[in-house]
Short mmCIF file of C-alpha atoms in Angstrom, two decimals:
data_model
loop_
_atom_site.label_atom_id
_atom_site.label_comp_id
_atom_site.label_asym_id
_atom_site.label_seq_id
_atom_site.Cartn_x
_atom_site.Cartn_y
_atom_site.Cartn_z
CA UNK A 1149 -20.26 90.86 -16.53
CA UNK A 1150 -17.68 90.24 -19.50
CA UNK A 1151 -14.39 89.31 -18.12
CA UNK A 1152 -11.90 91.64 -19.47
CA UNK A 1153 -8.82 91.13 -21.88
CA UNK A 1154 -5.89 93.34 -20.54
CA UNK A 1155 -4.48 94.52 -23.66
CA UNK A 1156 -0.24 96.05 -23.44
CA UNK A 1157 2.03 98.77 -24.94
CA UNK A 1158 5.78 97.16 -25.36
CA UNK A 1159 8.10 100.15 -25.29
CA UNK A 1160 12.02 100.09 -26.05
CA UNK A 1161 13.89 102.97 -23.19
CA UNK A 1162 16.91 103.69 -25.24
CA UNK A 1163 16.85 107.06 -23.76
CA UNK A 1164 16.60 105.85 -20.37
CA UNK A 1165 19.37 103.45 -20.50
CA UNK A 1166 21.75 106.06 -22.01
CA UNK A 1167 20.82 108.02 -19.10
CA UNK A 1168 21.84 105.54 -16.89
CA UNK A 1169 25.22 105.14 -18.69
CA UNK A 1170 26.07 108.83 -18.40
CA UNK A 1171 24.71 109.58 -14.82
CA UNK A 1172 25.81 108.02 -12.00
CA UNK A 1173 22.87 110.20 -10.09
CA UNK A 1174 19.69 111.25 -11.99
CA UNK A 1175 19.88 115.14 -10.76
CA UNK A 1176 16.90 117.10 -11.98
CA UNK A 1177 16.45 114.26 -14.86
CA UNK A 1178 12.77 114.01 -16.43
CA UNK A 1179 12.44 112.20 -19.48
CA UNK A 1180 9.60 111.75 -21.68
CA UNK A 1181 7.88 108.91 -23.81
CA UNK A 1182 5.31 108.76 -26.43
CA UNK A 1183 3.24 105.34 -27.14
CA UNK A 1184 0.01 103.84 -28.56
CA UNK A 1185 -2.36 102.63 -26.48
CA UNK A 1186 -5.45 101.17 -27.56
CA UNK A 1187 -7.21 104.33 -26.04
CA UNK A 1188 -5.49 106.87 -27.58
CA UNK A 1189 -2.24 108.33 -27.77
CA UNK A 1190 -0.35 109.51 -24.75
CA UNK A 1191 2.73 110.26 -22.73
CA UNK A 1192 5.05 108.26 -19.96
CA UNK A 1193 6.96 110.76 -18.11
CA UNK A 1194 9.60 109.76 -15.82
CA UNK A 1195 11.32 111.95 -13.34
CA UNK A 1196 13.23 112.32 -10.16
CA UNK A 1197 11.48 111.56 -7.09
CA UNK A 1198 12.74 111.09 -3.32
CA UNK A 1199 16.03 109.94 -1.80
CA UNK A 1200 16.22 106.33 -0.85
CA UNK A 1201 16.08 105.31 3.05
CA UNK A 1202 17.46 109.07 3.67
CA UNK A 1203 20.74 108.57 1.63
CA UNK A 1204 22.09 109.87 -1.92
CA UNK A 1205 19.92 107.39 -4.39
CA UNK A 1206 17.06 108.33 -5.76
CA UNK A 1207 14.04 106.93 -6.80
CA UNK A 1208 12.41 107.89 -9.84
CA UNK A 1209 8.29 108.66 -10.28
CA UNK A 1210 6.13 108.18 -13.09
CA UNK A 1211 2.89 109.35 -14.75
CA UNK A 1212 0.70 109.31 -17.70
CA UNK A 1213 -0.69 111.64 -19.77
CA UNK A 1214 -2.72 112.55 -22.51
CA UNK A 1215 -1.70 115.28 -25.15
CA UNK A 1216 -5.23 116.42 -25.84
CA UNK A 1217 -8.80 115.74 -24.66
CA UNK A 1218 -9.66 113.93 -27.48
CA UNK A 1219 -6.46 111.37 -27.04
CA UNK A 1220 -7.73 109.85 -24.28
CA UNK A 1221 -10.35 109.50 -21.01
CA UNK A 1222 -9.20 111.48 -18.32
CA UNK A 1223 -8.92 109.11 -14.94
CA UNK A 1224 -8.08 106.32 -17.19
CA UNK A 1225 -5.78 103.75 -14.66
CA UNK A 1226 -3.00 102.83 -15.95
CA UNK A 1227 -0.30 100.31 -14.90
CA UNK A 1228 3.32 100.16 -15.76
CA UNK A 1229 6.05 98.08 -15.29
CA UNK A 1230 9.91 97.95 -16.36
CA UNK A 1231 12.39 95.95 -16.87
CA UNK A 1232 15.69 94.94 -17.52
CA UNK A 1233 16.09 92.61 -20.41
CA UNK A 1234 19.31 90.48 -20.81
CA UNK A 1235 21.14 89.05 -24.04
CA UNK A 1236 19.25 85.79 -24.01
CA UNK A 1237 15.78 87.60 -23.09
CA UNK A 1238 15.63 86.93 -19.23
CA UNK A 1239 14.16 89.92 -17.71
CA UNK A 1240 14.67 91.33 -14.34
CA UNK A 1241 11.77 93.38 -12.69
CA UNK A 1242 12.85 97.03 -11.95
CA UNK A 1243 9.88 98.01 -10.49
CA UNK A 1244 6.35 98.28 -11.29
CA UNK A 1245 3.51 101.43 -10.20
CA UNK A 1246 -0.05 102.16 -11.21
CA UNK A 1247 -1.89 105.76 -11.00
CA UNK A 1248 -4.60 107.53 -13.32
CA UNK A 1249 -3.89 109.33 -16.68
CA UNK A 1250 -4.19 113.18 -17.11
CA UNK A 1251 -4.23 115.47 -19.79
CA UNK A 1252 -1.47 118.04 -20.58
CA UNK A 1253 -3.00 121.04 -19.61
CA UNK A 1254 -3.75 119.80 -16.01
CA UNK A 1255 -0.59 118.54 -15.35
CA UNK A 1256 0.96 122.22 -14.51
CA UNK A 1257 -2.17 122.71 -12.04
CA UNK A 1258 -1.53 119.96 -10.12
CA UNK A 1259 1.10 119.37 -7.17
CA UNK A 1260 3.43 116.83 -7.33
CA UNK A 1261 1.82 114.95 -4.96
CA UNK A 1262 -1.28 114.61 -6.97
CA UNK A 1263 -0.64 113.16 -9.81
CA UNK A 1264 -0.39 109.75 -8.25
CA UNK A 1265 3.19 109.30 -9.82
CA UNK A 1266 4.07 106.34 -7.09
CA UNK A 1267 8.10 105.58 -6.67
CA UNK A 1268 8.62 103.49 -9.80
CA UNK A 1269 12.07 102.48 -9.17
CA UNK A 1270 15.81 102.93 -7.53
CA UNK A 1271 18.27 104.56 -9.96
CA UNK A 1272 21.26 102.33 -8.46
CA UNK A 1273 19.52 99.01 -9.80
CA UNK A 1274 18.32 100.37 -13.06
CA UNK A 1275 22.00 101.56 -13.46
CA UNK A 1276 23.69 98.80 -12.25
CA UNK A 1277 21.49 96.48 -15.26
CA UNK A 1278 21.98 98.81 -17.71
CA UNK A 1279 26.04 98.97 -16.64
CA UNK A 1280 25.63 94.67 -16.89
CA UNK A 1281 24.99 95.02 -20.70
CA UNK A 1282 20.90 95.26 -20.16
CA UNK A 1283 18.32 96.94 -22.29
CA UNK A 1284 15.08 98.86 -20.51
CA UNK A 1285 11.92 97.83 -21.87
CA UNK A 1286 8.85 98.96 -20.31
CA UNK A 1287 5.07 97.00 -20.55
CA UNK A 1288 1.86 99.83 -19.90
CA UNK A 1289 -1.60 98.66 -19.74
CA UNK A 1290 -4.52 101.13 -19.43
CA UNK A 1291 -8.25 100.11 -18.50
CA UNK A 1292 -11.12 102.43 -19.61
CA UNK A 1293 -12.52 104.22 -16.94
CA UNK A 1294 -15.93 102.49 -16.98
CA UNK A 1295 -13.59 98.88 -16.13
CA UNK A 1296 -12.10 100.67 -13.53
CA UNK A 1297 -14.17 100.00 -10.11
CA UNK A 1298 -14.13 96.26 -9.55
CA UNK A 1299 -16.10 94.00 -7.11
CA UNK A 1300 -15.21 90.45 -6.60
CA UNK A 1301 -17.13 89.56 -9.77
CA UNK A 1302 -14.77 91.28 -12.00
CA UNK A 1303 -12.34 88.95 -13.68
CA UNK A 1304 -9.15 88.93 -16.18
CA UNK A 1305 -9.66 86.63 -19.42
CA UNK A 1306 -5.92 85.34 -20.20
CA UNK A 1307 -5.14 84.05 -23.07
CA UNK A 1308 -1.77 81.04 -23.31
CA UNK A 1309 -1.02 81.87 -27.07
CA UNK A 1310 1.20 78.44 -27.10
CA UNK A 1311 0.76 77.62 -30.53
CA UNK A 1312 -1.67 75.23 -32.40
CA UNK A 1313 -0.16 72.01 -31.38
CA UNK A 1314 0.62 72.98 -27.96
CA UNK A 1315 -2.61 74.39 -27.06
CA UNK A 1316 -4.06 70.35 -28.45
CA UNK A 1317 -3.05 69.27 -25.29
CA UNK A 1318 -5.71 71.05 -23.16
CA UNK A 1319 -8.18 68.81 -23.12
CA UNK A 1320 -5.64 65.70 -22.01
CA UNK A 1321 -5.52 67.34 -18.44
CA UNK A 1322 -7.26 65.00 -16.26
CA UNK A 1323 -7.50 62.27 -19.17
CA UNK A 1324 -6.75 58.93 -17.10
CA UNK A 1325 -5.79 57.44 -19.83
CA UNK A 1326 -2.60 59.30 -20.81
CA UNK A 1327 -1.82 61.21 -17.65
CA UNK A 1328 1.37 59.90 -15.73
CA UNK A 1329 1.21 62.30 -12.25
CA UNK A 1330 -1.42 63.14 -9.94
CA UNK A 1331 -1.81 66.65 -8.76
CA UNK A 1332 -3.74 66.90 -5.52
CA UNK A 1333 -4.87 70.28 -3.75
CA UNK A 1334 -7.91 71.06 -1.52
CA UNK A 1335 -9.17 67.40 -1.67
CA UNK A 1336 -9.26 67.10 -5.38
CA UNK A 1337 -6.95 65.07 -7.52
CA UNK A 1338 -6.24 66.10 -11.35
CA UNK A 1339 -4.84 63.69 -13.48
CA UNK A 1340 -1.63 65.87 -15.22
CA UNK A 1341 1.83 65.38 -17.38
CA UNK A 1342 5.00 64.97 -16.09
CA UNK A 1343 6.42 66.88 -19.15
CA UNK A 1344 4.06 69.45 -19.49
CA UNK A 1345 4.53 70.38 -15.91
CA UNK A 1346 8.13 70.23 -16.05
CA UNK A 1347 8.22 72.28 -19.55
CA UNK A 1348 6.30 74.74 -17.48
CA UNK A 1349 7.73 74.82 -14.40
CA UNK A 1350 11.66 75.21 -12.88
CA UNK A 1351 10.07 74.24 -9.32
CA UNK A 1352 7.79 71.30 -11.09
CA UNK A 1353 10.72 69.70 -12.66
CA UNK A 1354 12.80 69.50 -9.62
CA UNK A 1355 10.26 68.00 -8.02
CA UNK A 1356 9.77 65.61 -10.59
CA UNK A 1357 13.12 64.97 -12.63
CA UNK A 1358 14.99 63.99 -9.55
CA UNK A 1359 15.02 61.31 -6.57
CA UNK A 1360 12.36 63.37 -4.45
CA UNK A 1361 9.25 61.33 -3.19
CA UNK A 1362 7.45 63.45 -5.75
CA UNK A 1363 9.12 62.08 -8.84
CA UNK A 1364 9.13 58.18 -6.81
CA UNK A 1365 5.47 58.23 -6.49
CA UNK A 1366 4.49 60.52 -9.29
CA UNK A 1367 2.11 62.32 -6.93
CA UNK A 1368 2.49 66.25 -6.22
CA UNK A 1369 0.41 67.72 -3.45
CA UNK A 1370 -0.01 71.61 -3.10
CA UNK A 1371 -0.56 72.16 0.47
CA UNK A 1372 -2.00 74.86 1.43
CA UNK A 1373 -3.70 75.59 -2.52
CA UNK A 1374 -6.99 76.48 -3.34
CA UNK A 1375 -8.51 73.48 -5.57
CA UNK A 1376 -10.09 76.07 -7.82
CA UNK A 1377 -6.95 78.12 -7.92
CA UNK A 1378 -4.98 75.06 -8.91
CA UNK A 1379 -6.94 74.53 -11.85
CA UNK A 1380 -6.66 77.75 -13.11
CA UNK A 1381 -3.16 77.35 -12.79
CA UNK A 1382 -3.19 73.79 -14.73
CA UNK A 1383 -5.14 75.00 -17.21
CA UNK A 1384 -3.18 77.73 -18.38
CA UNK A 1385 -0.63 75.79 -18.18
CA UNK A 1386 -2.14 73.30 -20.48
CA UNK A 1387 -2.33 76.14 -23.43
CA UNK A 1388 -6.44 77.29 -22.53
CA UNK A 1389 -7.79 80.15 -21.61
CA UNK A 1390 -8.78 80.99 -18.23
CA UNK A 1391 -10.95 83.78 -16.71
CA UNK A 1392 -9.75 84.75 -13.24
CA UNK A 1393 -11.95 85.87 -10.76
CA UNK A 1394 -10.53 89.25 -8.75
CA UNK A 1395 -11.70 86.97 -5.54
CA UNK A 1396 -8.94 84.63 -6.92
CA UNK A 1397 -6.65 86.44 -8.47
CA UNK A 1398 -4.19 87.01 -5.76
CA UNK A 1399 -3.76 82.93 -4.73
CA UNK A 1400 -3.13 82.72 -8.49
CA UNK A 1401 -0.41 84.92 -8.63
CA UNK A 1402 1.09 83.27 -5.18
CA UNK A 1403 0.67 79.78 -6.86
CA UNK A 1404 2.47 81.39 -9.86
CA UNK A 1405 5.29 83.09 -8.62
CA UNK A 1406 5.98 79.98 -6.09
CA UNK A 1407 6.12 77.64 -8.64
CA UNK A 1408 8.26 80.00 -10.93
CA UNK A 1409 5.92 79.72 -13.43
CA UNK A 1410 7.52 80.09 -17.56
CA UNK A 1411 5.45 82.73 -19.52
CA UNK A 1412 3.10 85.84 -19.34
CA UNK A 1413 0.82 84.97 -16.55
CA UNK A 1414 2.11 86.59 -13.22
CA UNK A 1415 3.14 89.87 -15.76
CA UNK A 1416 -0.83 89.88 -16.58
CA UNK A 1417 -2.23 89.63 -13.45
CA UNK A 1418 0.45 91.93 -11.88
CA UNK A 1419 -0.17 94.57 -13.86
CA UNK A 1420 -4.50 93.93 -13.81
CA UNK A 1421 -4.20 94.16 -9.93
CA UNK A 1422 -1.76 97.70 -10.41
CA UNK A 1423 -4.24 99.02 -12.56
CA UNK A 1424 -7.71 98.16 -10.55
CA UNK A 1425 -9.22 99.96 -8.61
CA UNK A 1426 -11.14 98.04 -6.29
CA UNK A 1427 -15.25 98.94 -4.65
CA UNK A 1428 -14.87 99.26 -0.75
CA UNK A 1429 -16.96 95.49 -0.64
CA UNK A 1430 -14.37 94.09 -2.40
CA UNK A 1431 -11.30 95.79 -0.54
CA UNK A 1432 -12.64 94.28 2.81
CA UNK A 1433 -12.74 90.76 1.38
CA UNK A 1434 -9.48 90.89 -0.29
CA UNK A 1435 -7.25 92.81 2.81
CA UNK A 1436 -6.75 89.78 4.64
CA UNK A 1437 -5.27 87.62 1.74
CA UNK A 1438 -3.37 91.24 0.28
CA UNK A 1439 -1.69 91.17 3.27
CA UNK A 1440 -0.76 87.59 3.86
CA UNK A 1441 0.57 87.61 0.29
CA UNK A 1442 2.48 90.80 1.48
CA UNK A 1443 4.33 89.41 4.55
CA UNK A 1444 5.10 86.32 2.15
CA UNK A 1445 6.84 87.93 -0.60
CA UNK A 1446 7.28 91.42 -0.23
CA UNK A 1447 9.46 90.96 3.13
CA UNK A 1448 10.88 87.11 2.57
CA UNK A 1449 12.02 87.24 -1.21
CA UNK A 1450 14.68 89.56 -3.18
CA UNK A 1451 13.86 93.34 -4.53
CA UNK A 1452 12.15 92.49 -7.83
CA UNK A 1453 9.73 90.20 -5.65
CA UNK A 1454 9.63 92.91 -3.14
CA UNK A 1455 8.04 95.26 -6.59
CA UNK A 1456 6.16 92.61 -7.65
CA UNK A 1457 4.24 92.44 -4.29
CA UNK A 1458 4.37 96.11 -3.86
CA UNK A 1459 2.96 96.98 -7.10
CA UNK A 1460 -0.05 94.26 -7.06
CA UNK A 1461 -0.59 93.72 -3.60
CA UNK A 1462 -0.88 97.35 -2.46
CA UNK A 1463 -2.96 98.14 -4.71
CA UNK A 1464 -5.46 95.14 -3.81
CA UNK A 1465 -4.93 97.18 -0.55
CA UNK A 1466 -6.40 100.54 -2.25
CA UNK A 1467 -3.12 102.00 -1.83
CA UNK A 1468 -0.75 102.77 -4.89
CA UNK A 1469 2.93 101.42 -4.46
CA UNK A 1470 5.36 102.10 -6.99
CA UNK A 1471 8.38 99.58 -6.21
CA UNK A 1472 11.25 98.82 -3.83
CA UNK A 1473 10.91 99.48 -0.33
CA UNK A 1474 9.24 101.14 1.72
CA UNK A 1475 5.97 98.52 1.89
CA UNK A 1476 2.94 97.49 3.61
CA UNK A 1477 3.97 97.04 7.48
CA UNK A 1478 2.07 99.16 8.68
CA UNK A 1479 -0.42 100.02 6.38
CA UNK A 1480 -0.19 103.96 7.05
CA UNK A 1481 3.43 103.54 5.37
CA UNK A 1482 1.41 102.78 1.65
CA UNK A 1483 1.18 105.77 -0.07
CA UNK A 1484 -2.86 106.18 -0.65
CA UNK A 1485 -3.69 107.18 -4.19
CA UNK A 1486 -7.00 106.82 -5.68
CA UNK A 1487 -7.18 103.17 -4.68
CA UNK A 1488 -11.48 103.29 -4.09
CA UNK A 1489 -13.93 104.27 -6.17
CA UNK A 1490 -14.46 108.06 -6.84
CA UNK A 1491 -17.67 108.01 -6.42
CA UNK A 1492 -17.44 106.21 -3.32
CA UNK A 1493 -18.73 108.12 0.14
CA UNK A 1494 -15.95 109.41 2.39
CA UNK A 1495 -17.04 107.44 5.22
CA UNK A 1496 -17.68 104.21 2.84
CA UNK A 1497 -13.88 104.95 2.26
CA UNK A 1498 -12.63 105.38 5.14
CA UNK A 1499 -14.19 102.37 6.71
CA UNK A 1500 -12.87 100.39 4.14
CA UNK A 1501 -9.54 101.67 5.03
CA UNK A 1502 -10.24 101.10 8.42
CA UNK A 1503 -11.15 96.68 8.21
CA UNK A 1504 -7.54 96.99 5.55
CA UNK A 1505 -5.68 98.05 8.23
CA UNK A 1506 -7.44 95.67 10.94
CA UNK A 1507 -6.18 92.94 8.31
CA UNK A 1508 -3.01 93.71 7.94
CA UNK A 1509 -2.36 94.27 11.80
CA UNK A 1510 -4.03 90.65 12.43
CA UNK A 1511 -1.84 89.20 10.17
CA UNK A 1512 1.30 90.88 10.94
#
């Protein structure tokens, strides 16, 4: 099987953000988008969802639509994320939710509750960066149906569009003759760049700009790290493509987000994992390492990690999630939305449920 190239709608929410200026509380606020996906194109609505924790903030839902039947495939999944973008183009994650597109005409047959909106994000936050002098900008991907049930075969192509000279410098990883740092993990040893790591990495270039034992004896080991995820990793870092593996894709992101990686690739693979859906197989294999990932991130690290984890994790978990809390401890908390194959038997669902949640309580 082809790996697949995750391909992204960039759209500008002026309307949003003067929303957030004028309202201190979104009361009875919808708002909706139109965009261009390579499918078709279709709607984002946005409107207002739940109180927070019980008290007078609100989250706000989501879902996608089509205008017509011939726009685009009915069931498509779809993954969305927004953010807040600052003067200098630092971003902040708002929150980030996956579900499956509709067309118009369905959407006044369905309950709320069935359209797989997910809680996107808080109002407060999304106010509060908007109030700070950001912009909203929000990144959709949508998979054709027929990509949409995934085994552990299935994997993302990526793409590091670093430029001409910058992408040269692939093939020098593990050249002996120019390298200048070792990078060991799982019992192998690749011969790397000081500056290309720390050009790539905040968390590299402490390690090796400074007095640690790291930058003394120009030797970084990754304890812990999967030798094949680690070169993944390098390589993208290195300006080459890489096809992840869905059995891989979640240590990747880990690895990623630990070592504060620069660039697109945690975005990517957040938003593939949203947007999968994953074959009952494949959710029993991946459970355990969803929720290790979960009790890592979503609980230890600040609310945009919290939506990162939320939004890729649970879904690995064949659960939608849309953002903030509200998480995966325990796993009846996830709101359950279309995470298995359609097609899939109820009982081939519900046992796959079933070994999740025996994951998740093993791991705490």
């Amino acid at each position: 099987m082809p790996a697949m190239e995750l391909q992204t709608t960039i759209l500008d929410l002026d309307a949003l953000a003067g929303a957030a200026r004028r309202h201190a509380a979104p009361e009875d606020l919808e708002l909706v988008f139109d965009f261009q996906s390579p499918l078709g194109p279709g709607f984002i609505g946005l409107e207002e969802q739940a109180p927070v924790d019980g008290s007078d903030d609100r989250w706000m839902g989501s879902f996608l639509y089509w205008g017509h039947n011939e726009d685009g495939p009915a069931g498509a999944p779809y993954a969305m994320e927004l953010a807040a973008v600052k003067d200098g183009g630092a971003t902040e994650l708002l929150g980030c939710v996956g579900g499956e597109a509709y067309y118009a005409w369905e959407m006044d047959d369905e309950p709320d509750e069935e359209r797989c909106k997910g809680r996107f994000f808080q109002w407060p936050a999304l106010r509060r960066a908007v109030l700070g002098g950001c912009s909203l900008r929000a990144v959709i991907t949508v998979l054709p149906p027929a990509d949409a049930v995934a085994t552990l075969d299935a994997a993302l192509r990526i793409e590091n569009n670093l430029g001409d000279t910058i992408a040269a410098i692939g093939p020098m990883l593990d050249n002996d003759s120019s390298s200048d740092v070792a990078v060991t993990a799982g019992g192998r040893t690749f011969r790397a760049h000081r500056l290309v790591l720390v050009a790539a990495s905040p968390v590299f270039r402490s390690m090796l700009d400074g007095a640690m034992r790291e930058a003394r004896e120009a030797a970084v080991e990754l304890v812990g790290a999967d030798a094949g995820v680690v070169e993944l990793l390098l390589r993208h870092v290195y300006g080459c493509a890489i096809e992840v593996p869905a059995s891989l894709a979640l240590q990747l992101y880990a690895l990623a987000d630990q070592y504060q990686l620069t660039g697109g690739l945690q975005q990517r693979l957040r938003l593939w994992l949203t947007a999968l859906r994953l074959a009952p197989e494949a959710l029993c294999e991946l459970a355990p390492a969803a929720c290790t990932l979960c009790s890592s991130v979503f609980y230890g690290g600040p609310g945009a990690r919290r939506a990162v984890a939320a939004a890729g994790v649970c879904a690995l978990a064949g659960r939608r999630f849309g953002g903030g809390d509200g998480g995966c401890r325990p796993p009846r908390r996830i709101r359950s939305c279309g995470g298995l194959d359609g097609g899939a038997a109820a009982a081939g669902q519900a046992e796959a449920r079933l070994a999740a949640a025996a994951g998740c309580r093993a791991l705490g």
